[in-house]
Coordinates of C-alpha atoms in Angstrom, one line a residue:
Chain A
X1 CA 23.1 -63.9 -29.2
X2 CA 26.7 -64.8 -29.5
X3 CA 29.1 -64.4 -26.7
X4 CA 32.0 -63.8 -28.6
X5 CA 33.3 -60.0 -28.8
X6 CA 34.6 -60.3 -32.2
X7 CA 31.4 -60.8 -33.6
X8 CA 29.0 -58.3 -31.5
X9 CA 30.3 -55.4 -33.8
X10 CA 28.8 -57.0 -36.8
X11 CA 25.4 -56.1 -38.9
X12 CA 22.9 -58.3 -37.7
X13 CA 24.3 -57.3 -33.8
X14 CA 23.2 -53.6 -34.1
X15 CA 20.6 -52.2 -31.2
X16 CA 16.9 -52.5 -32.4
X17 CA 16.0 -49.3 -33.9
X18 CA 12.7 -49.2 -31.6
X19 CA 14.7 -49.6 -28.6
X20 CA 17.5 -46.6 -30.3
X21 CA 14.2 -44.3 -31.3
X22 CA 14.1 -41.0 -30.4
X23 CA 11.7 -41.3 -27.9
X24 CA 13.6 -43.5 -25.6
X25 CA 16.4 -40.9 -25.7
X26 CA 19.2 -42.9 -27.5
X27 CA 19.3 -45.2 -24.2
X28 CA 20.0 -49.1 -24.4
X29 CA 16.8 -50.6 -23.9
X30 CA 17.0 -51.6 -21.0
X31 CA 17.0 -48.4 -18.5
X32 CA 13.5 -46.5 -18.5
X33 CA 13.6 -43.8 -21.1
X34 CA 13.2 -41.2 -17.9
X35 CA 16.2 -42.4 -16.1
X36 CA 18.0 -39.1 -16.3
X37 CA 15.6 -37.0 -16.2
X38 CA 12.4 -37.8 -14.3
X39 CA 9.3 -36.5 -14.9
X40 CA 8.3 -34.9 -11.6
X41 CA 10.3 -32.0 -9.5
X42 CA 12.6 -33.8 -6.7
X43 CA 10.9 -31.3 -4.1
X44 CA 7.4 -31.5 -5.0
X45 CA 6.7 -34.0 -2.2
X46 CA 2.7 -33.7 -3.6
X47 CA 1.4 -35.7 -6.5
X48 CA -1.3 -34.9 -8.3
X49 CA -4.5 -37.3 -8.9
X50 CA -3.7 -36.8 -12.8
X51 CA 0.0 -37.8 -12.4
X52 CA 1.3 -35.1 -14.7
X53 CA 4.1 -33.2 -12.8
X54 CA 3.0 -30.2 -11.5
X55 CA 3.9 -27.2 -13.5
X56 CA 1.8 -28.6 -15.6
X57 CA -1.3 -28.5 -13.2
X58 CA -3.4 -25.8 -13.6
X59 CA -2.8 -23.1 -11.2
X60 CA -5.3 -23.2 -8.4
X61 CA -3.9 -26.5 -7.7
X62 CA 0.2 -24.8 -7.6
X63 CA -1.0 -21.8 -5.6
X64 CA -2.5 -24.2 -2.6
X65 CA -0.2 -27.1 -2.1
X66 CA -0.5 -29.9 -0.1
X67 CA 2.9 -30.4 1.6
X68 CA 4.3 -28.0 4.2
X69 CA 7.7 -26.4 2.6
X70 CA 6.1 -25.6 -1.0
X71 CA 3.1 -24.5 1.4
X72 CA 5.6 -22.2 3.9
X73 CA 7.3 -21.0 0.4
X74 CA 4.0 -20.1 -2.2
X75 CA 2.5 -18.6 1.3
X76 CA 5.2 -15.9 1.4
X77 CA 6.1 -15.5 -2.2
X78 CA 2.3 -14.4 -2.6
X79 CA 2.6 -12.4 0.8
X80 CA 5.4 -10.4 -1.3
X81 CA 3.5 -10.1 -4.1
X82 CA 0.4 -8.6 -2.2
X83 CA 2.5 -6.3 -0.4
X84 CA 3.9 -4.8 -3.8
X85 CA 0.4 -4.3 -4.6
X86 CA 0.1 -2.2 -1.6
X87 CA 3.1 -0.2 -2.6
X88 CA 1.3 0.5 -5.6
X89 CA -1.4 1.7 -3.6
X90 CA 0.3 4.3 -1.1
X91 CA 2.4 5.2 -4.2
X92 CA -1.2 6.5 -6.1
X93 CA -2.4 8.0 -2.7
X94 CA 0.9 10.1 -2.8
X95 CA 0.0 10.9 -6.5
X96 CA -3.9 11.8 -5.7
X97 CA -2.6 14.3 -2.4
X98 CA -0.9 16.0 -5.3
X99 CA -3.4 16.4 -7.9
X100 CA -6.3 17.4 -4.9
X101 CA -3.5 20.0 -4.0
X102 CA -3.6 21.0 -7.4
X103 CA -7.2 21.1 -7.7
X104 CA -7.3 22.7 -4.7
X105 CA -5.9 25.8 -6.1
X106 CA -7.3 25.6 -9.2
X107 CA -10.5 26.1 -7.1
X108 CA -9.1 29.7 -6.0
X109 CA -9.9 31.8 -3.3
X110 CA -12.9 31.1 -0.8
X111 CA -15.8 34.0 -1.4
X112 CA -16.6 36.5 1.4
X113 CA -19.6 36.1 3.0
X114 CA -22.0 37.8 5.3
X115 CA -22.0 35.6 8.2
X116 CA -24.0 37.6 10.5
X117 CA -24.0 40.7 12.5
X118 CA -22.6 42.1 15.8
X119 CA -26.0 42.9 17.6
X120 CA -27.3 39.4 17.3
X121 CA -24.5 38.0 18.9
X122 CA -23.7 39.0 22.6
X123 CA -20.6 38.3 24.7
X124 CA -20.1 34.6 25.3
X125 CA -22.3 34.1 22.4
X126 CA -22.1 31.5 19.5
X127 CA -23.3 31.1 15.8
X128 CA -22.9 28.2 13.5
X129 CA -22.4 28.9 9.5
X130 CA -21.6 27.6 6.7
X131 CA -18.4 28.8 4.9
X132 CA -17.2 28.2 2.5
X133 CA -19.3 25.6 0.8
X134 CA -22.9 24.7 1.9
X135 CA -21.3 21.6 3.6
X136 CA -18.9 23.6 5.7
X137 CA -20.1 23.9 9.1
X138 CA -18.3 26.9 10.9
X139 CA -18.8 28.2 14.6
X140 CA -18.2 31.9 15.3
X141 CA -17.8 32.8 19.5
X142 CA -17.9 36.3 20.6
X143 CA -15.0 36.0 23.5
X144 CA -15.2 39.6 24.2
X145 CA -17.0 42.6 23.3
X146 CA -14.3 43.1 20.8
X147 CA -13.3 39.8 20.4
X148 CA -14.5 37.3 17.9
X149 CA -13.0 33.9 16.6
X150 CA -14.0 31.3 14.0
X151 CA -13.1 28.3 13.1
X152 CA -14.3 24.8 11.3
X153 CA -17.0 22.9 13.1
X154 CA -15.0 19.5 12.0
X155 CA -13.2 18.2 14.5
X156 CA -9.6 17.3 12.9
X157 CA -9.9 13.6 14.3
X158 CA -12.7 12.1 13.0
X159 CA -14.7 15.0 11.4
X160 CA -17.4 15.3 14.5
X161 CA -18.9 18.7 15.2
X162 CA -16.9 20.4 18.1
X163 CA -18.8 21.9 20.7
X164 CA -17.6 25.3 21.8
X165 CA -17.6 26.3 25.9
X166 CA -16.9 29.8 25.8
X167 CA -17.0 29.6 30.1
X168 CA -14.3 27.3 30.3
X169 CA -12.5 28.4 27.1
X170 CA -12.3 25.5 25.3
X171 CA -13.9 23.8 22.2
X172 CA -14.6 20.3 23.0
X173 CA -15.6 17.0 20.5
X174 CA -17.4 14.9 22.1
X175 CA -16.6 11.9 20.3
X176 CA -13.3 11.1 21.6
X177 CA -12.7 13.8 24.1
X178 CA -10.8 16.4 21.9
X179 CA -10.4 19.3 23.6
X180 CA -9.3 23.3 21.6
X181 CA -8.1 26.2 22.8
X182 CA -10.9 29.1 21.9
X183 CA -8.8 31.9 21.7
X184 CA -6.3 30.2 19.1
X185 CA -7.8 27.0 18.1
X186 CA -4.9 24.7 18.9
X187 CA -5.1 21.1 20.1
X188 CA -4.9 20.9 23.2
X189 CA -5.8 17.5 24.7
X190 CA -7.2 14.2 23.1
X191 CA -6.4 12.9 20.2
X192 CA -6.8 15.8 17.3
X193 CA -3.7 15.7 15.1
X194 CA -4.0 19.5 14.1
X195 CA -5.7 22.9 15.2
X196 CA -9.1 23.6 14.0
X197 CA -9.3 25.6 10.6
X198 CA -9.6 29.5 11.2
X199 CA -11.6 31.3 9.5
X200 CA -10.4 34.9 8.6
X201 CA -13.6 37.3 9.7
X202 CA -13.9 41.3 9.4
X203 CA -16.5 43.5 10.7
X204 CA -17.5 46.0 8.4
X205 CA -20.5 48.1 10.7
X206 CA -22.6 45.9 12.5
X207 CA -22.2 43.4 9.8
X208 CA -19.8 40.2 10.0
X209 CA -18.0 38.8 7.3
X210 CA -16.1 35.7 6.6
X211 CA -13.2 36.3 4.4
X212 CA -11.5 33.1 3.9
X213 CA -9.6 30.0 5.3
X214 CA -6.9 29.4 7.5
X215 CA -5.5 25.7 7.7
X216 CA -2.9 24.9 10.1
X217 CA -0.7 21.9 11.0
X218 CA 0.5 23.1 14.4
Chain B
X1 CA 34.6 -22.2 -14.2
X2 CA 31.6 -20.6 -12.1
X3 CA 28.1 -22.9 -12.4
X4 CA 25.0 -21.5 -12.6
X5 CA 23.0 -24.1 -10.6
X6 CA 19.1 -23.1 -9.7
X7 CA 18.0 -22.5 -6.5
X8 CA 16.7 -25.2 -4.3
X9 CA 13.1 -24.1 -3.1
X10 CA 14.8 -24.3 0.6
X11 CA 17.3 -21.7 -0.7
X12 CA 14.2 -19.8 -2.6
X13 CA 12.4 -19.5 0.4
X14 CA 14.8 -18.2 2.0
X15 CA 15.5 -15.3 -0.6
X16 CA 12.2 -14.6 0.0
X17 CA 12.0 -14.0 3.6
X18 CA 15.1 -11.9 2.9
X19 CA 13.2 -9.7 0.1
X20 CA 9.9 -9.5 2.6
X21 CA 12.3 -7.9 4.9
X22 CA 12.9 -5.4 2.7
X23 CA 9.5 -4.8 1.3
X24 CA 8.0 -4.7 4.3
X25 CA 10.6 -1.9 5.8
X26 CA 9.6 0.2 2.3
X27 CA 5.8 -0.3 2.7
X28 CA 5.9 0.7 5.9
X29 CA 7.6 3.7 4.9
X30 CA 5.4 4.4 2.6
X31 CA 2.6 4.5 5.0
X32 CA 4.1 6.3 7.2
X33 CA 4.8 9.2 4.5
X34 CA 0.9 8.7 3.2
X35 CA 0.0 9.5 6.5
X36 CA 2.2 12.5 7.4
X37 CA 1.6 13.8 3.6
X38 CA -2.3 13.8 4.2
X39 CA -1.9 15.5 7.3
X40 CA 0.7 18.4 5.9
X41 CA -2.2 18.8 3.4
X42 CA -5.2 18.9 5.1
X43 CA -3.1 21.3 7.5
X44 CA -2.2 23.2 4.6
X45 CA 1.2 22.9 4.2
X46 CA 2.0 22.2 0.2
X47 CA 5.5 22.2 0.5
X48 CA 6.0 18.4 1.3
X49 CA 3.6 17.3 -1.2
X50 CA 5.3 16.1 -4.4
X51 CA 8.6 15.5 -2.5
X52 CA 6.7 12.7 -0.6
X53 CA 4.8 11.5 -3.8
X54 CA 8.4 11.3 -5.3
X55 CA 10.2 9.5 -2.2
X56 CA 7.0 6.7 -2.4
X57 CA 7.2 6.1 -6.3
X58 CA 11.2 5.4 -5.1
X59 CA 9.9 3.2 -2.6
X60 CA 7.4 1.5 -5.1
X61 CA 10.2 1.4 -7.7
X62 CA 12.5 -0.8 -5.5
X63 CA 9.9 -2.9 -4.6
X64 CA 8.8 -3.6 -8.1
X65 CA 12.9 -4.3 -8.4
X66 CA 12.2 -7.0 -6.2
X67 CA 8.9 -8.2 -7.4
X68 CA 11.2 -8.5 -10.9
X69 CA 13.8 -10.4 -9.4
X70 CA 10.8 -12.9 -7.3
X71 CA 9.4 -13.7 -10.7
X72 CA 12.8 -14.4 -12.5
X73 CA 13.7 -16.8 -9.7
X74 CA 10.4 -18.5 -10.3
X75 CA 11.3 -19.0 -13.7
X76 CA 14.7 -19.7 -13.8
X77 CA 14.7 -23.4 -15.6
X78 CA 15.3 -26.0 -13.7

């Protein structure tokens, strides 16, 4: 190669075309093709066994890095992911409340039913039914001679059957402690969120009915 | 003239703390109206229903706003 500069212009000076291919990106020849434009990510500290950067490893091996910050960031980039997916979730329990609601009434009215009757049941008294499905268990308390009450045998806590204690007035669960008024139903003590469901009784004769259901939330 | 330059995955993370932040404030409130929703309706009060099922699918749409934006910055080229 000649040292003079008025001759490195000519013909027979020109790059070698494998050194000016495409492949080494139009560079000299003498700087590594990847120069410019390395193969691997700057901030991926981990290399993989293969070599191949890694968006280009398959996924199991990008979801559990090795090094700490691409660790600290996939850990909460998939923790807001998950969470979304937990919106999801509440957002289709909201959506289900509505359409049980809707089936709910679809369902109509609760039947009257003969429950029992007024001579079987003295003062202080108590009698577990089932109203208004087969499933429901009910408890009706004769308070006074005049005076019955009803209500849902499910505890509003945890669904346990509530005892009634017609000498103290109170219902109590004895799962957790729950404690009802008798007269009205309301919580009173424990942790029940609501009052028992009433049920809506009339005496027709000596003969007691249940006539439907009364759901509270305070 | 205003460059576009990605995000380092230092400044990433930190986008992402900020949008678990928020997520985590909406989810929250979403539980919190699950919960008083299926109490209003086993106590049998209707009337908060579909309000609540409305003010969660917000909630949900926001975050999927997010979750939007998450996956663009994971894709921005670099």
């Amino acid at each position: 190669m000649t040292d003079d500069p008025a001759q490195s212009n000519a013909p027979s000076a020109q790059v070698d075309e494998r050194l000016s291919s495409p492949a080494r990106e139009g560079l000299t020849g003498t700087t590594p093709a990847d120069a410019y434009s390395p193969p691997h990510d700057p901030e991926q500290i981990t290399r993989a066994p293969d070599g191949r950067p890694m968006d280009r490893q398959p996924q199991w091996r990008r979801d559990f890095p090795i090094d700490w910050p691409q660790d600290h960031y996939v850990a909460r980039r998939d923790f807001a992911k998950f969470l979304c997916l937990t919106s999801l979730a509440f957002a289709a329990g909201q959506v289900w409340i509505g359409f049980q609601n809707i089936w709910r009434h679809h369902r109509g009215a609760p039947p009257v039913a003969k429950i029992g009757t007024l001579s079987a049941l003295p003062v202080g008294g108590t009698l577990v039914f089932r109203y208004p499905g087969p499933h429901d268990d009910c408890i009706l308390v004769r308070t006074a001679q005049e005076k019955l009450v009803a209500y849902s045998q499910k505890c509003t806590h945890l669904s346990c059957a509530v005892i009634p204690d017609p000498a103290k007035g109170v219902i109590r669960c004895p799962c957790h402690e729950g404690l009802f008024d008798l007269n009205t139903g309301r919580n009173i003590a424990g942790p029940p969120p609501r009052p028992l469901p009433r049920i809506d009784i009339s005496i027709r004769g000596d003969e007691i009915y249940a006539t439907g259901v009364e759901r509270r939330t305070i | 003239m205003s460059m576009n330059r990605p995000f380092t995955r230092e400044q990433r993370t930190t986008v992402v703390y900020g949008m678990l932040a928020f997520i985590l404030i909406l989810v929250i409130l979403q539980l919190w109206l699950l919960v008083a929703t299926m109490n209003a309706y086993l106590g049998g009060d209707e009337r908060v229903i579909w309000p609540a099922a409305g003010a969660s699918i917000f909630c949900l749409l926001l975050n999927a706003g997010l979750l939007r934006y998450l996956y663009k910055l994971e894709h921005v080229k670099r």
